[in-house]
Structures are given as C-alpha cells and as structure tokens.
Amino acid sequence: MTDLLSGIRVLDLTNVLAGPYCAYQLALLGADVIKVEGPKGGDLARQLGGSERLNSAGMGASFLAQNAGKRSVVLDLKNPADRERFLDLVASADALVENFRPGVMGRLGLGFEALKAVRPQLVYCAISGFGQTGPMRDNPAYDQIIQGLSGIMSITGTPETAPLRVGYPVADTLGGLVGAFAIASALVRQKTSAEGAFIDVSMLECTLSALGWPVSNYLTAGIDPRPMGNENMTAAPSGAFRTGDGLLNIAANKQEQFVTLCRLIGRPDLAADIRFAGREVRKLNRAALTLEIEAALAGASAAAWEDIFNRAGVPAGRVLTIPEVLAEPQVLERQVTQSFSGVPDMDGPLTVLRGGFMVDGQAPLPRLPPPALGEHMEEVFGGLPRRAQAKARP
C-alpha cells in the first residue's frame, strides 16, 4: 500500500511552488491535504503557465503541476467569520504548511502559538526564503534570488557563460522536499508522544545544504568552486561528449571504466598515453582527452554508444529533451505520470508527475485531479464539528 499517511490531515496554506510541492508529496502518500486559498484568485500559480486560456480559467499549468490529490476551500483569513471556520479546520488537522513571509500568520492572530491553543499536537511548517530569524528574514525571495545567493549560479555554466540560473526552480523544489521530509518526521513523534512541532524551513539553507560537495571542497580543501560546464571536477572523462548524432553523458570515473571505454571506442592506446594514464593526470589534460574521445564517437549515434557502454559497465546516457524523456520506456514502465479525464477547462486528459519513489513496488499516485478554486467547501465543512465539540486527536 502507498497510503503511508492515510488518516493524516494537512492544511496547505501555500502559494506557487515550494509550499505546494511540499504538500503534494504528502498527498501522494495518502494524506488528506486541504488547500486553504484566498478569495481573490487563490494560489497565484493558478494564473501561471504556458497556456493563456488555462491561466484565465484559474487552472494554470504551474498550478496543475503540484496540486493533484488535494481538496480546495476558500477562506478570507482577515474576515472574523472565516477565521473561526479556519480554526475549526485547524482543530481537525495534524499538520499545517504555509509559505508566507515570516510574521504574516502572527499578524493575523494565527501564528503557531495561537494555533497550538486550538490543536496542541499540531505540526506547523513555515517555508520561507531565509527562515524565521536573521537579518534577511523579511526580504522577499523567489527561486532565482535564492539560486544567486546560495552560490548555485556561480558554479553553473562554463567559465565564459557563468553565472547561470539552473533551468528549473531548483531552490523552490528543494525547499518543498525538505519541508515534506521534516513534516513526515514530526508526525512520527506526534503519533508516539502527542507532541507538536514548529518547523522552520529556509530555502537558502536547503539549497546550501544540497551544495555539500562544492561547499566541502571549499571548507575542507580550500578550493573555491568554479564553473566547469558539463565537466566533472572529480574525474575525467566525465561529462557530455559529442557523438555522430546527439550528446552523450559518460562517467568513466574509475580506472577500469576508462580502460574499457578506450577499448570500446577502438582507442586502447589512450589508456597507456602518459597524458591520460592516471586519474589525476587525466583531469589536467581533460580537454585533449575529450578531443580524442569525440573523434572516435563520431562514428555512431549517442543511442548506439549508450547501449554499448552500459552493457560493458561504463555509465553513459543520452542528453534528452523533456518530451524525449517522458516517452522513454523506463519512465513509462515505472508509471511516473498519472492521467485524469474530464478535468474542467482541459481539452483532453490531464497528465501530472508523481514523486520520485515507489512503496512496496507501487507508484504513489494522486487520486484526485487538481481542484477548482473552492471546489470542496461543502464537502470539507459539511460535517466538520465546531471547536466546542471537537476533541484533540492523539
């Protein structure tokens, strides 16, 4: 079974990416995720994405990407009546995640301490750009801002093109993953000792933590990381190589892999060449080695070489586009996507991605399509007891 979080209710007060992605991971594992949206358009991601028509309908592609499996209610948290309804909802919840700027929920009278009075065991997760403390806590933060501040951009690209932004919102995504991991961990304690938790997730710190290798090289070895394009600082040949048709990533990081590579491309002499004979000397002469390898690879396609190398134990993989990887048999067999029919405002089926794991051989898939704004008001609040009648659940 993939319902590891069955019976857990999570309130999702988040917008755009880091927070919604966090709550999406919990929904994939069976949590009842209730998306609490504002009355003026709801989650901003509803207006974001490549289809102007879907944006106008409040079902933008950016929203569709990480909100399947959730239910949506609309509450104005500045309205006293809606605040009371929200507190009733909190009394029924196990966890809450928000990604407002620090202090926003407190100014609404809905900070962690206030909500703890309603639900003492509540796991409260606040995702922000810089965390709840520190001189930058009040600064606005978007993914690109964090990418620049974290050092990622300084090592992305070639020496001629860096600094470059990573081609997708990696800092937002890391923040969401860390938030989901922390919430799931806190829920274990909640169920064993009836304790709540306040989780303070900083996107800057999440991103910096993921930079462990380059940061360690600086802190431990005194090496200031530099951009290397598609090369790997730890080994050669290890990077993207031109073939007769397409780019091929090769990671011959071990000596035996390099020797095998040389044999497979018909250049066993390269393994004995004084410039390439050892790991460290290959790194110093990586440009010359690349020229030799690419000349040999020109005789076949990237797909052909990928098969040849992998069968011989030399790690290799084509450089694919998004449409190409989604059509790969590996991706299709593992059911990385889930499709829904009959979704309002969609001309055809809606297909979304799941998480990057399986449970007991099963793919955790969302059971519901992304919700329309306020779609589940009656369903959620219809049987919800008022707080005077509600009992805190262990």
XYZ file of N, CA and C in Angstrom, residues 228-241 248-254 258 261 279 282 286 289-290 293 315:
90
model
N 32.367 24.692 -14.491
C 33.083 23.798 -15.407
C 32.201 23.292 -16.532
N 31.045 23.932 -16.742
C 30.161 23.469 -17.799
C 29.688 22.056 -17.535
N 29.861 21.182 -18.535
C 29.405 19.796 -18.401
C 30.473 18.854 -17.862
N 31.604 19.409 -17.457
C 32.676 18.572 -16.918
C 32.430 18.263 -15.440
N 33.099 17.207 -14.958
C 33.017 16.793 -13.563
C 34.378 17.038 -12.922
N 34.403 17.842 -11.877
C 35.689 18.204 -11.280
C 36.409 17.017 -10.645
N 35.680 15.942 -10.330
C 36.293 14.832 -9.608
C 36.918 13.787 -10.521
N 36.620 13.828 -11.824
C 37.123 12.761 -12.694
C 37.132 13.196 -14.150
N 37.849 12.448 -14.980
C 37.849 12.598 -16.432
C 38.223 11.238 -17.035
N 37.534 10.833 -18.106
C 36.476 11.564 -18.805
C 35.140 11.423 -18.077
N 34.531 12.529 -17.765
C 33.248 12.535 -17.089
C 32.526 13.824 -17.449
N 31.581 13.715 -18.385
C 30.880 14.896 -18.859
C 30.074 14.561 -20.103
N 29.707 15.589 -20.859
C 28.909 15.418 -22.073
C 29.824 15.463 -23.298
N 29.653 14.469 -24.183
C 30.516 14.330 -25.349
C 29.680 14.291 -26.626
N 26.182 12.744 -25.514
C 26.179 11.587 -24.630
C 26.948 11.916 -23.358
N 26.288 11.738 -22.209
C 26.985 11.851 -20.936
C 27.726 10.545 -20.652
N 29.003 10.651 -20.345
C 29.822 9.497 -19.986
C 30.471 9.788 -18.637
N 30.422 8.810 -17.735
C 31.040 8.972 -16.420
C 31.974 7.793 -16.161
N 33.124 7.798 -16.843
C 34.131 6.753 -16.632
C 35.023 7.170 -15.472
N 34.452 7.159 -14.271
C 35.121 7.721 -13.105
C 36.174 6.796 -12.501
N 36.069 5.498 -12.788
C 37.032 4.532 -12.260
C 38.054 4.172 -13.332
N 37.604 3.575 -17.475
C 38.332 4.315 -18.511
C 39.017 3.356 -19.482
N 36.397 1.907 -21.694
C 35.951 2.916 -22.661
C 36.919 3.006 -23.842
N 44.341 8.884 -12.998
C 43.164 9.704 -12.720
C 43.495 11.197 -12.653
N 44.683 12.750 -15.981
C 43.574 12.901 -16.931
C 42.799 14.187 -16.667
N 42.131 17.062 -19.528
C 40.786 16.667 -19.939
C 40.409 17.214 -21.322
N 41.913 14.976 -23.954
C 41.249 13.681 -23.904
C 39.872 13.751 -24.562
N 39.152 14.828 -24.309
C 37.831 14.994 -24.906
C 37.914 15.003 -26.428
N 38.359 11.401 -27.637
C 37.159 10.586 -27.453
C 36.073 10.987 -28.444
N 29.206 3.786 -17.284
C 27.987 4.587 -17.179
C 27.880 5.610 -18.307
